[in-house]
XYZ file of C-alpha atoms in Angstrom:
768
model
C 34.820 -52.641 -34.892
C 36.417 -52.988 -31.464
C 38.648 -50.427 -29.837
C 41.619 -52.312 -31.233
C 42.390 -55.661 -32.744
C 42.025 -58.705 -30.460
C 44.981 -60.114 -28.678
C 46.979 -62.539 -30.759
C 49.320 -65.405 -29.998
C 50.732 -65.386 -33.519
C 53.771 -63.434 -32.403
C 55.750 -64.502 -29.360
C 57.660 -61.203 -29.495
C 54.452 -59.182 -29.357
C 53.122 -61.245 -26.461
C 56.353 -60.849 -24.526
C 56.420 -57.107 -25.180
C 52.802 -56.766 -24.073
C 53.466 -58.655 -20.839
C 56.476 -56.448 -20.097
C 54.452 -53.321 -20.939
C 51.721 -54.252 -18.484
C 54.119 -55.219 -15.678
C 56.654 -52.360 -15.667
C 57.413 -49.856 -14.230
C 54.370 -50.715 -12.080
C 51.681 -53.316 -12.793
C 48.672 -52.127 -14.773
C 47.886 -49.018 -16.788
C 46.104 -46.794 -14.246
C 46.772 -44.953 -11.011
C 44.854 -42.489 -8.839
C 46.262 -39.042 -8.215
C 45.063 -36.467 -5.704
C 43.833 -33.156 -7.117
C 44.242 -31.291 -3.823
C 47.417 -30.789 -1.763
C 47.895 -32.702 1.483
C 51.010 -30.895 2.570
C 50.077 -29.999 6.138
C 47.592 -30.571 8.954
C 45.187 -27.926 7.642
C 45.040 -29.579 4.220
C 44.229 -32.859 5.934
C 41.504 -31.203 8.000
C 39.934 -29.714 4.861
C 40.200 -32.899 2.832
C 38.870 -35.222 5.520
C 37.741 -34.664 9.088
C 36.320 -32.260 10.148
C 36.198 -30.069 7.008
C 34.666 -32.668 4.722
C 31.389 -32.435 6.641
C 30.544 -29.145 4.913
C 30.366 -30.500 1.338
C 28.642 -33.669 2.601
C 25.830 -31.652 4.141
C 25.613 -29.401 1.079
C 25.153 -32.462 -1.165
C 22.588 -33.950 1.222
C 20.572 -30.748 0.925
C 21.042 -30.475 -2.878
C 22.261 -33.623 -4.683
C 23.149 -31.494 -7.709
C 26.023 -30.007 -5.705
C 27.895 -33.294 -6.072
C 28.999 -31.935 -9.450
C 30.528 -28.925 -7.685
C 32.196 -30.575 -4.715
C 33.237 -34.017 -6.024
C 34.697 -35.610 -9.143
C 31.474 -37.464 -9.951
C 30.594 -35.330 -12.967
C 33.836 -36.372 -14.679
C 33.878 -40.002 -13.532
C 32.732 -42.970 -15.622
C 32.568 -46.653 -14.738
C 33.728 -49.115 -17.382
C 31.830 -52.253 -16.377
C 32.181 -55.807 -17.700
C 31.440 -59.345 -16.639
C 34.041 -60.642 -19.092
C 31.568 -62.685 -21.099
C 32.558 -61.444 -24.582
C 36.051 -59.914 -24.433
C 37.408 -58.620 -27.737
C 38.119 -61.692 -29.830
C 38.774 -63.835 -26.752
C 35.215 -64.734 -25.807
C 34.011 -65.599 -22.300
C 37.263 -65.358 -20.327
C 35.681 -64.072 -17.126
C 35.812 -60.777 -15.251
C 39.315 -61.040 -13.780
C 40.968 -61.879 -17.113
C 39.103 -58.982 -18.720
C 40.706 -56.402 -16.406
C 43.635 -55.491 -18.729
C 41.115 -54.685 -21.468
C 38.984 -52.565 -19.146
C 42.040 -50.693 -17.888
C 42.908 -50.044 -21.514
C 39.443 -48.630 -22.091
C 39.926 -46.354 -19.102
C 43.203 -45.062 -20.531
C 41.459 -44.203 -23.805
C 38.808 -42.183 -21.959
C 41.507 -40.184 -20.197
C 43.790 -39.764 -23.195
C 41.174 -38.676 -25.697
C 38.650 -36.787 -23.555
C 40.148 -36.105 -20.122
C 37.535 -38.320 -18.420
C 38.434 -40.191 -15.226
C 37.472 -43.864 -15.098
C 37.247 -46.711 -12.638
C 37.262 -50.062 -14.373
C 34.874 -52.433 -12.597
C 34.934 -56.127 -13.378
C 32.014 -57.931 -11.752
C 31.287 -61.594 -11.158
C 27.747 -61.379 -12.520
C 27.012 -63.975 -15.189
C 23.236 -63.481 -15.107
C 21.174 -60.442 -16.058
C 19.520 -59.826 -12.676
C 22.788 -59.791 -10.740
C 24.460 -57.512 -13.243
C 21.563 -55.057 -13.209
C 21.455 -54.997 -9.408
C 25.213 -54.501 -9.126
C 25.551 -51.761 -11.736
C 22.471 -49.813 -10.686
C 23.815 -49.673 -7.122
C 26.843 -47.739 -8.414
C 24.855 -44.675 -9.486
C 25.844 -42.424 -6.543
C 29.529 -42.811 -7.466
C 29.521 -42.172 -11.198
C 28.409 -39.651 -13.776
C 28.037 -42.357 -16.436
C 28.245 -46.098 -17.090
C 30.056 -47.630 -20.059
C 29.084 -51.287 -20.443
C 31.771 -53.312 -22.138
C 32.319 -56.797 -23.540
C 29.019 -58.377 -22.422
C 27.683 -61.139 -24.630
C 24.459 -60.943 -26.628
C 21.551 -61.137 -26.149
C 22.061 -60.511 -22.414
C 23.706 -57.155 -23.162
C 20.457 -55.855 -24.713
C 18.428 -56.694 -21.643
C 21.018 -55.390 -19.181
C 21.277 -52.029 -20.912
C 17.516 -51.766 -21.376
C 16.802 -52.366 -17.692
C 19.579 -50.075 -16.478
C 18.355 -47.217 -18.673
C 14.927 -47.493 -17.088
C 16.112 -47.353 -13.480
C 19.215 -45.102 -13.622
C 19.339 -41.317 -14.039
C 22.834 -41.225 -15.525
C 23.956 -42.210 -19.040
C 24.245 -45.952 -19.655
C 25.997 -46.781 -22.904
C 26.957 -50.208 -24.231
C 29.878 -49.243 -26.410
C 30.108 -52.543 -28.276
C 26.617 -51.835 -29.608
C 26.312 -48.104 -29.976
C 29.946 -47.093 -30.453
C 30.229 -49.398 -33.436
C 26.814 -48.306 -34.696
C 27.737 -44.626 -34.641
C 30.950 -45.102 -36.625
C 29.261 -47.456 -39.079
C 26.417 -45.005 -39.613
C 28.859 -42.145 -40.293
C 30.718 -44.288 -42.845
C 27.455 -45.268 -44.519
C 26.215 -41.680 -44.754
C 29.450 -40.625 -46.454
C 29.621 -43.716 -48.650
C 26.070 -43.175 -49.881
C 26.835 -39.520 -50.563
C 29.823 -40.471 -52.717
C 27.730 -43.082 -54.517
C 24.846 -40.652 -55.024
C 22.379 -42.914 -53.230
C 19.457 -42.298 -50.853
C 19.557 -44.130 -47.518
C 15.799 -44.615 -47.652
C 16.165 -46.653 -50.847
C 19.443 -48.453 -50.060
C 19.389 -52.232 -49.688
C 21.344 -53.326 -46.615
C 22.455 -56.918 -46.018
C 24.189 -58.075 -42.847
C 26.276 -61.047 -41.914
C 25.931 -61.342 -38.161
C 23.000 -60.427 -35.968
C 24.581 -59.828 -32.595
C 24.608 -56.756 -30.390
C 26.697 -54.550 -32.660
C 24.916 -55.519 -35.896
C 21.440 -54.924 -34.492
C 22.498 -51.620 -32.906
C 23.868 -50.526 -36.297
C 20.600 -51.374 -38.034
C 18.478 -49.673 -35.388
C 20.500 -46.475 -35.703
C 20.367 -46.593 -39.512
C 16.580 -46.852 -39.305
C 16.564 -43.711 -37.144
C 18.632 -42.039 -39.859
C 16.118 -42.941 -42.554
C 16.843 -46.505 -43.687
C 13.787 -48.624 -44.489
C 13.260 -51.828 -42.490
C 11.827 -53.388 -45.652
C 15.227 -52.912 -47.336
C 17.209 -54.545 -44.522
C 18.103 -58.237 -44.612
C 19.942 -59.930 -41.765
C 21.802 -63.216 -41.853
C 23.763 -65.109 -39.231
C 25.258 -68.568 -38.808
C 21.786 -70.062 -39.297
C 21.240 -68.124 -42.516
C 18.565 -65.543 -43.319
C 16.328 -64.337 -40.489
C 12.928 -65.307 -41.893
C 9.531 -65.488 -40.283
C 9.081 -68.888 -38.674
C 12.755 -69.543 -38.007
C 13.385 -70.953 -34.539
C 17.179 -71.074 -34.245
C 18.626 -68.217 -32.138
C 15.682 -65.894 -32.645
C 14.733 -63.189 -30.151
C 12.640 -60.051 -29.933
C 15.578 -57.907 -31.016
C 15.858 -59.613 -34.416
C 12.145 -59.944 -35.008
C 11.552 -56.527 -36.676
C 13.980 -57.453 -39.461
C 12.583 -60.908 -40.245
C 11.163 -61.390 -43.759
C 8.535 -63.559 -45.390
C 10.936 -65.142 -47.856
C 12.198 -68.396 -49.268
C 15.774 -67.057 -49.238
C 17.959 -68.936 -46.781
C 21.592 -67.918 -47.329
C 23.688 -64.790 -47.663
C 24.192 -65.587 -51.342
C 20.404 -65.613 -51.812
C 19.951 -62.033 -50.547
C 23.176 -60.236 -51.530
C 21.937 -59.448 -55.033
C 21.352 -55.734 -55.593
C 22.692 -54.828 -52.146
C 24.053 -51.312 -51.800
C 25.592 -52.045 -48.386
C 27.096 -55.165 -46.882
C 27.528 -54.966 -43.109
C 29.669 -57.749 -41.717
C 29.998 -58.320 -37.996
C 30.457 -62.055 -38.068
C 33.376 -64.247 -39.137
C 36.290 -64.356 -41.553
C 35.679 -65.275 -45.174
C 31.872 -65.435 -45.209
C 31.598 -62.892 -48.065
C 32.894 -64.591 -51.211
C 34.325 -62.577 -54.110
C 31.699 -63.983 -56.495
C 28.932 -62.588 -54.263
C 30.221 -59.068 -54.820
C 29.510 -59.330 -58.517
C 25.790 -59.305 -57.755
C 25.835 -56.193 -55.556
C 24.659 -52.787 -56.796
C 26.932 -50.204 -58.430
C 29.494 -48.560 -56.137
C 28.691 -50.862 -53.194
C 29.781 -50.116 -49.661
C 31.380 -53.117 -47.942
C 31.851 -52.971 -44.184
C 33.749 -56.166 -43.366
C 34.342 -55.635 -39.664
C 35.184 -59.058 -38.281
C 38.529 -59.033 -36.441
C 41.309 -59.931 -36.931
C 40.289 -61.343 -40.310
C 37.353 -59.632 -42.007
C 34.498 -61.263 -43.912
C 36.489 -60.525 -47.061
C 39.990 -59.120 -47.337
C 40.066 -55.661 -48.969
C 42.409 -56.738 -51.771
C 40.038 -59.547 -52.794
C 37.048 -57.224 -52.610
C 38.840 -54.590 -54.680
C 39.778 -57.150 -57.312
C 36.191 -58.394 -57.602
C 34.632 -54.913 -57.456
C 37.016 -52.048 -58.256
C 34.160 -49.596 -57.674
C 33.559 -50.753 -54.093
C 34.147 -48.656 -50.977
C 35.554 -50.814 -48.183
C 35.736 -50.468 -44.404
C 37.313 -52.892 -41.929
C 37.999 -53.066 -38.220
C 41.740 -53.204 -38.821
C 44.268 -50.410 -38.489
C 46.337 -51.585 -41.472
C 43.628 -50.751 -44.038
C 41.798 -47.511 -44.855
C 38.471 -46.708 -43.198
C 39.064 -48.377 -39.848
C 35.847 -48.601 -37.825
C 37.280 -47.963 -34.371
C 35.061 -47.187 -31.393
C 37.579 -44.732 -29.968
C 36.366 -42.378 -32.682
C 33.270 -41.668 -30.640
C 32.807 -43.063 -27.133
C 35.161 -40.647 -25.271
C 33.576 -37.615 -26.895
C 29.981 -38.780 -26.502
C 30.587 -39.172 -22.786
C 32.422 -35.833 -22.708
C 29.392 -34.032 -24.106
C 26.951 -36.005 -21.938
C 28.889 -35.412 -18.699
C 29.375 -31.719 -19.400
C 25.620 -31.100 -19.427
C 24.778 -33.603 -16.675
C 22.791 -35.762 -19.097
C 20.506 -38.384 -17.568
C 20.806 -40.593 -20.656
C 22.499 -40.974 -24.017
C 19.470 -40.978 -26.293
C 18.930 -41.448 -30.013
C 19.177 -37.712 -30.677
C 22.619 -37.591 -29.072
C 23.805 -40.626 -31.023
C 22.565 -39.192 -34.308
C 24.291 -35.899 -33.526
C 27.531 -37.839 -33.080
C 27.009 -39.654 -36.385
C 26.554 -36.431 -38.307
C 29.512 -34.752 -36.590
C 31.843 -37.633 -37.469
C 30.599 -37.794 -41.046
C 31.084 -34.043 -41.468
C 34.605 -34.144 -40.020
C 35.683 -36.713 -42.611
C 34.826 -34.163 -45.286
C 37.172 -31.564 -43.791
C 40.902 -31.372 -44.458
C 42.979 -33.811 -42.426
C 44.787 -32.218 -39.478
C 48.542 -32.527 -39.027
C 48.136 -34.688 -35.908
C 45.843 -37.075 -37.739
C 48.218 -37.105 -40.701
C 50.956 -38.620 -38.545
C 48.780 -41.705 -38.167
C 49.240 -42.414 -41.878
C 52.306 -43.409 -43.808
C 52.839 -41.996 -47.274
C 50.192 -39.689 -48.669
C 47.565 -38.195 -46.393
C 44.080 -39.175 -47.571
C 41.282 -36.747 -48.274
C 37.526 -37.367 -48.304
C 36.736 -40.155 -50.723
C 36.335 -43.941 -51.016
C 39.449 -44.544 -48.902
C 38.590 -41.888 -46.335
C 34.942 -42.162 -45.301
C 35.616 -41.658 -41.577
C 38.266 -39.640 -39.716
C 41.392 -41.030 -38.113
C 41.008 -41.920 -34.405
C 43.965 -39.579 -33.784
C 42.331 -36.486 -35.236
C 42.265 -33.977 -32.336
C 39.236 -32.261 -33.821
C 36.979 -35.192 -32.910
C 36.342 -33.826 -29.427
C 35.729 -30.333 -30.836
C 33.012 -31.633 -33.171
C 31.383 -34.523 -31.316
C 31.211 -33.313 -27.711
C 29.438 -29.998 -28.518
C 27.067 -31.758 -30.934
C 26.158 -34.328 -28.282
C 25.805 -31.643 -25.585
C 23.475 -29.585 -27.793
C 21.393 -32.649 -28.644
C 21.105 -33.479 -24.936
C 19.900 -29.961 -24.165
C 17.463 -29.874 -27.058
C 16.041 -33.305 -26.222
C 15.513 -32.427 -22.556
C 17.945 -34.804 -20.822
C 20.495 -32.176 -19.710
C 20.398 -31.256 -16.004
C 23.206 -28.665 -16.305
C 22.708 -26.964 -19.687
C 25.651 -25.067 -21.121
C 24.805 -21.374 -21.150
C 27.900 -20.133 -22.971
C 28.717 -22.467 -25.857
C 31.653 -20.299 -26.985
C 33.253 -20.646 -23.551
C 32.626 -24.393 -23.671
C 34.328 -24.650 -27.051
C 37.259 -22.666 -25.659
C 37.551 -25.173 -22.817
C 37.587 -28.085 -25.234
C 40.162 -26.263 -27.350
C 42.354 -25.863 -24.284
C 42.195 -29.609 -23.763
C 43.200 -30.310 -27.371
C 45.675 -27.479 -27.825
C 46.889 -26.476 -24.410
C 48.274 -23.336 -26.013
C 44.840 -21.927 -26.847
C 44.058 -20.085 -23.597
C 47.437 -18.455 -23.206
C 47.659 -17.688 -26.912
C 44.181 -16.168 -27.132
C 45.253 -12.515 -26.595
C 47.991 -12.976 -29.184
C 45.615 -14.511 -31.735
C 43.099 -11.700 -31.169
C 45.806 -9.089 -31.683
C 47.104 -10.888 -34.793
C 43.644 -10.906 -36.367
C 43.285 -7.222 -35.605
C 46.667 -6.532 -37.214
C 45.190 -6.853 -40.699
C 46.887 -9.940 -42.148
C 50.540 -9.091 -41.872
C 52.735 -10.886 -44.421
C 54.697 -13.701 -42.773
C 57.359 -15.408 -44.895
C 58.281 -19.031 -44.177
C 61.791 -20.174 -45.124
C 60.706 -23.841 -45.003
C 57.777 -23.436 -47.373
C 57.844 -27.027 -48.628
C 57.607 -28.549 -45.157
C 54.307 -30.280 -44.346
C 54.038 -28.457 -41.012
C 54.336 -25.087 -42.738
C 51.763 -26.019 -45.380
C 49.275 -27.107 -42.741
C 50.016 -24.021 -40.672
C 49.521 -21.801 -43.725
C 46.000 -23.122 -44.186
C 45.138 -22.517 -40.520
C 46.690 -19.050 -40.667
C 44.539 -18.170 -43.667
C 41.361 -19.691 -42.253
C 41.717 -17.874 -38.942
C 42.763 -14.576 -40.525
C 46.039 -14.466 -38.595
C 48.395 -13.497 -41.408
C 49.093 -13.633 -45.139
C 51.582 -16.467 -45.789
C 54.515 -16.178 -48.194
C 56.233 -19.515 -48.807
C 59.779 -20.063 -50.013
C 59.944 -23.251 -52.045
C 59.649 -24.847 -55.440
C 56.119 -24.312 -56.768
C 55.773 -27.803 -58.203
C 56.835 -29.416 -54.933
C 54.472 -27.238 -52.915
C 51.572 -27.978 -55.283
C 52.216 -31.725 -55.129
C 52.415 -31.780 -51.350
C 49.273 -29.722 -50.907
C 47.406 -32.369 -52.881
C 49.116 -35.200 -51.015
C 48.136 -33.785 -47.640
C 44.579 -33.031 -48.717
C 44.883 -29.261 -48.239
C 42.749 -26.927 -50.337
C 44.875 -23.761 -50.355
C 46.583 -23.036 -53.677
C 49.669 -21.004 -54.699
C 49.162 -17.498 -56.073
C 45.445 -17.673 -55.285
C 45.756 -17.991 -51.493
C 49.430 -17.308 -50.856
C 52.566 -16.098 -52.610
C 55.649 -18.179 -53.411
C 59.300 -17.247 -53.652
C 60.988 -19.831 -55.876
C 64.684 -20.079 -54.884
C 65.506 -21.763 -58.200
C 63.907 -19.198 -60.497
C 62.788 -15.857 -59.093
C 62.932 -12.610 -61.138
C 64.200 -10.760 -58.054
C 67.299 -12.921 -57.794
C 69.790 -10.212 -58.864
C 68.155 -7.646 -56.588
C 68.438 -10.053 -53.649
C 72.122 -10.695 -54.417
C 72.871 -6.968 -54.642
C 71.115 -6.287 -51.329
C 72.961 -9.122 -49.597
C 76.299 -7.809 -50.886
C 75.547 -4.316 -49.593
C 74.464 -5.584 -46.184
C 77.220 -8.131 -45.633
C 80.091 -7.110 -47.867
C 82.027 -5.694 -44.938
C 81.417 -8.914 -42.978
C 83.294 -11.218 -45.330
C 80.553 -12.195 -47.797
C 81.972 -11.957 -51.321
C 79.725 -11.402 -54.408
C 80.186 -15.055 -55.386
C 79.235 -16.204 -51.898
C 76.213 -13.892 -51.981
C 75.014 -15.473 -55.230
C 75.375 -18.947 -53.759
C 73.560 -18.005 -50.545
C 70.584 -16.533 -52.389
C 70.296 -19.688 -54.481
C 70.711 -22.184 -51.643
C 69.819 -20.647 -48.284
C 66.111 -20.067 -47.678
C 66.716 -18.300 -44.364
C 68.825 -15.737 -46.216
C 66.078 -15.292 -48.807
C 63.455 -14.779 -46.091
C 65.596 -12.217 -44.305
C 66.280 -10.324 -47.544
C 62.559 -10.300 -48.369
C 62.004 -8.711 -44.978
C 64.608 -6.050 -45.652
C 62.964 -5.284 -49.032
C 59.598 -4.865 -47.256
C 58.175 -7.837 -49.158
C 57.253 -9.428 -45.831
C 56.478 -8.142 -42.356
C 57.843 -11.086 -40.343
C 59.734 -14.308 -40.944
C 59.732 -17.887 -39.627
C 62.646 -20.297 -40.178
C 64.558 -23.081 -38.457
C 62.439 -26.177 -39.088
C 65.540 -27.742 -40.611
C 69.207 -27.225 -39.761
C 71.080 -25.872 -36.783
C 69.754 -22.967 -34.725
C 73.152 -21.282 -34.613
C 73.464 -21.185 -38.422
C 70.039 -19.586 -38.821
C 70.802 -17.138 -36.014
C 74.016 -16.031 -37.716
C 72.163 -15.209 -40.934
C 69.306 -13.416 -39.185
C 71.711 -11.347 -37.114
C 73.888 -10.557 -40.149
C 71.029 -9.438 -42.434
C 68.236 -8.172 -40.180
C 70.354 -7.123 -37.238
C 69.351 -5.892 -33.810
C 66.760 -3.420 -32.717
C 68.043 0.031 -31.813
C 69.296 0.051 -28.244
C 69.669 -3.745 -28.040
C 73.201 -5.037 -27.582
C 72.601 -8.801 -27.820
C 69.889 -11.080 -29.116
C 68.322 -13.620 -26.747
C 65.588 -16.247 -26.746
C 62.516 -16.721 -24.577
C 60.735 -20.054 -24.199
C 57.276 -20.655 -22.793
C 56.192 -23.938 -21.223
C 52.501 -24.649 -20.729
C 52.015 -27.327 -18.086
C 49.019 -28.722 -16.233
C 49.964 -26.382 -13.385
C 50.208 -23.217 -15.467
C 52.561 -21.196 -17.642
C 56.251 -20.559 -17.104
C 58.776 -18.532 -19.150
C 62.529 -19.222 -19.403
C 65.364 -17.057 -20.737
C 67.924 -17.198 -22.394
C 67.336 -20.716 -23.688
C 69.020 -20.706 -27.120
C 71.346 -17.781 -27.894
C 74.046 -16.468 -25.524
C 76.324 -19.079 -23.989
C 77.568 -17.062 -21.006
C 75.939 -13.617 -20.791
C 77.384 -10.883 -18.627
C 75.361 -9.068 -15.969
C 74.301 -6.271 -18.335
C 73.200 -8.773 -20.971
C 71.172 -10.699 -18.405
C 69.413 -7.507 -17.347
C 68.743 -6.623 -20.982
C 67.308 -10.060 -21.863
C 65.057 -9.884 -18.771
C 63.599 -6.564 -19.925
C 63.058 -7.910 -23.452
C 61.443 -11.070 -22.084
C 59.112 -9.072 -19.849
C 58.049 -6.989 -22.836
C 57.215 -10.151 -24.765
C 55.328 -11.744 -21.863
C 52.992 -8.784 -21.688
C 51.798 -9.658 -25.213
C 50.100 -12.671 -23.609
C 48.190 -10.473 -21.187
C 50.418 -11.634 -18.314
C 52.240 -9.390 -15.869
C 55.831 -10.681 -15.691
C 57.404 -11.607 -12.375
C 61.093 -12.283 -12.863
C 63.405 -14.355 -10.682
C 67.136 -14.245 -11.448
C 68.296 -17.729 -10.553
C 71.537 -18.917 -9.012
C 73.021 -21.564 -6.745
C 73.166 -18.664 -4.282
C 70.024 -17.695 -2.348
C 70.078 -13.961 -1.574
C 73.791 -13.755 -0.813
C 74.385 -17.226 0.576
C 77.331 -17.711 -1.824
C 79.824 -15.303 -3.380
C 80.944 -17.217 -6.447
C 81.519 -15.420 -9.752
C 78.183 -16.697 -11.101
C 76.302 -15.568 -7.989
C 77.915 -12.143 -8.085
C 76.964 -11.847 -11.771
C 73.296 -12.497 -11.035
C 73.386 -10.137 -8.076
C 74.839 -7.391 -10.264
C 72.273 -8.118 -12.985
C 69.513 -7.636 -10.406
C 70.931 -4.249 -9.410
C 71.135 -3.172 -13.081
C 67.590 -4.370 -13.652
C 66.242 -2.330 -10.760
C 67.886 0.769 -12.271
C 66.818 0.342 -15.913
C 63.364 -1.171 -15.282
C 62.225 0.004 -11.838
C 58.585 -0.938 -12.538
C 59.359 -4.541 -13.406
C 58.627 -7.010 -10.610
C 61.972 -8.778 -10.292
C 64.473 -9.976 -7.725
C 67.496 -12.199 -7.283
C 69.832 -13.902 -6.958
C 67.799 -16.835 -5.625
C 67.263 -20.565 -5.682
C 64.646 -22.083 -7.975
C 62.416 -23.150 -5.098
C 62.565 -19.639 -3.636
C 61.433 -18.311 -7.009
C 58.385 -20.593 -7.063
C 57.423 -20.515 -3.380
C 56.789 -17.260 -1.564
C 56.784 -19.135 1.739
C 60.351 -20.369 1.220
C 61.455 -16.992 -0.091
C 60.121 -15.154 2.946
C 62.054 -17.439 5.259
C 65.299 -16.548 3.528
C 64.681 -12.884 2.696
C 61.348 -11.397 3.823
C 62.144 -8.064 2.140
C 62.250 -9.479 -1.400
C 60.561 -7.245 -3.978
C 59.183 -10.332 -5.770
C 55.782 -11.334 -4.420
C 53.922 -14.551 -5.186
C 55.316 -17.056 -7.671
C 57.751 -16.022 -10.379
C 56.606 -16.709 -13.937
C 59.862 -15.658 -15.648
C 62.965 -17.628 -14.730
C 66.209 -15.942 -15.765
C 69.272 -18.207 -15.864
C 72.965 -17.371 -15.483
C 74.029 -19.161 -18.676
C 72.803 -21.140 -21.688
C 73.670 -24.504 -20.149
C 71.406 -24.054 -17.131
C 68.568 -22.501 -19.146
C 68.435 -25.059 -21.938
C 68.937 -28.054 -19.660
C 66.166 -26.885 -17.345
C 63.813 -26.140 -20.231
C 64.217 -29.485 -21.946
C 64.143 -31.486 -18.709
C 61.053 -29.800 -17.301
C 59.340 -30.091 -20.691
C 59.701 -33.874 -20.691
C 59.070 -34.404 -16.973
C 55.825 -32.421 -16.989
C 54.688 -33.294 -20.521
C 54.585 -29.541 -21.134
C 53.834 -27.765 -24.391
C 56.724 -25.617 -25.611
C 55.980 -22.340 -27.386
C 59.100 -20.869 -28.901
C 61.914 -20.197 -28.972
C 60.861 -16.572 -29.273
C 63.783 -14.572 -30.624
C 64.134 -11.256 -28.797
C 65.849 -8.037 -29.872
C 65.833 -8.271 -33.690
C 65.344 -5.138 -35.774
C 62.395 -6.785 -37.529
C 60.219 -9.717 -36.375
C 62.094 -12.965 -37.022
C 61.823 -16.313 -35.271
C 63.995 -19.399 -35.493
C 62.063 -22.512 -34.556
C 63.484 -25.962 -33.884
C 63.094 -29.188 -35.880
C 60.799 -30.659 -33.214
C 58.144 -27.976 -33.703
C 54.621 -29.099 -34.678
C 52.253 -27.493 -37.148
C 50.374 -25.947 -34.246
C 53.655 -24.548 -32.956
C 54.220 -22.872 -36.325
C 50.741 -21.326 -36.101
C 51.461 -20.020 -32.598
C 54.712 -18.410 -33.669
C 53.058 -16.942 -36.755
C 50.530 -15.162 -34.548
C 53.310 -13.798 -32.359
C 55.256 -12.640 -35.400
C 52.192 -10.890 -36.828
C 51.634 -8.981 -33.578
C 55.293 -8.000 -33.460
C 55.055 -6.803 -37.062
C 52.122 -4.581 -36.168
C 54.066 -3.037 -33.299
C 57.181 -2.692 -35.463
C 55.285 -0.635 -38.039
C 53.761 1.463 -35.263
C 57.190 2.553 -34.014
């Protein structure tokens, strides 16, 4: 039920690794980075004195402007007094700091929310309330964490009454939201009504009571809810550890133990201790029971024992090594994301219920490729072993945050309502898939192209199968997959995808296709003068899927092709060049790569094809790259790079780039381009003007043209890792028909991006 399993001393290796992880390369897991430059005296004057007075006075006049001039609207405090830390108990505020830093990292990783972790020496309710409430001017929201019950109830209750920003005790409500989503889906699979379901708990602390309260809001009947704890059943008249929070669930009953009340239960909710639910108790539960054994690290009953006693049971735990992990990271980042984005003054029941329904609905969708990597073996689909999504499913933010934001607006707690929900969804998409904004013009053009046929050489690959479903759903193209039908069918089922061969897409079976002889004849005609014998042609058509894809293109059975997910780039390039060839007027093929960083978009050429291009080839690849860049709605600005900066050196390489610039100005006079220049001159107009104020390139270059393959590929791969950039490409330039050779590191989303590009190129190819 927690964000992860509690720390363990069972493994000395794990402990040692964790200590090293937290100490190096710098202590801790967080740092603060400036979002504005402080490169000169003017920057300092704007950031601090005297310029900072202007936003201060604006906020004094209108406090709502703090969201415009400061980071408050994206800043959350994770607050704890260390009284109930994970499975470690009351270890105090200082010892809790590694956990709170970890929570902060999760906020940033999953939802882009900035966090200060605040550990306070406040063991009593009054001091905690006073301390936290005084923080309101700094933060857009408060996440209470690891505070023991029942104090946590009172602290949150009081803070909600006096603060006008969201206050959310994640241990209570985060767990409750995930549990409620699992229960909704479990009851649906069992064909049961929540209003009639009997619910029995083991444990009556903060999380358990929050779960029950939320289930009541969703329609559960208090009369059907029985709670037990270490003192047994909560009955009227009991004096041990009773409080006003448990009182609504107390019963007039003679039952005193969990065994006395488990009979006929549809749901067991365990938030207590290991082993309290005995296998023999399960025999008395209702048909198709739902067992949520969430104690960590050892649940109330181990799943294998529960499955043996009740094969029809659906089982959830708090552990990552079993299906249906109830993990708070499924919801808290995205609930805060939605709440912050509308300036919510609270996280109310309507917002929590919206999150529950969004999570439950997502579990019923197909599993994404990113989420699938969290599993080993077969990817689960909606069912008893998949009641809730994986914490790594990137769609969580796309479903939960908008649902929470809408609920906040509809319930009247939003101070900055979203007026354009489509634009908001686009912004969230850009966070999840940084390629979305830049790819949007390409996707729009691909959809308008009328479903061009794109053939995939690696049709059995999981990434291609997942991409094919997205391509079909978004209307980008009509997939044609090369692969064995039985293998494709089996893998579609394994990955939980609903598209089916022949119904949704066509298959070319390399082992048994009626067009085999026609393909061999065509290959012989196209390559017979290039050393491919008839016997070799037969072998290639049987064994080389890139060859098959290229031949299908030449027979007009496809409009574009994608290959390269397996094998060497050079081998695929040789086959594409041999069969498809080059566009009229193009002397050499080249490759363009796009990197999407936090700072913007940059293009690089030639990153994969020509080892040492001559000046004419460099000019040609620059023109082809500029043509491709315009598909993204971007005006290219090319810088031809060198170790020479506008004539500072006269080496052979510098002279080559200088000559290429002259050729470029002749053959493409309207293209914004200049060279030869240093990399910093290309990216800084200020530096460039110092060296050569008459440069035709203005502003920052967005297309970097390199003198050889070494410099281009090394720069691409280094910058990609150093900036955590998203790579789109390589985009093969100059082919007679649209063909792209990807690399083995490409993701499913990368395949989708390249499919859209290929579809647009196919449209333009047919228009020629």
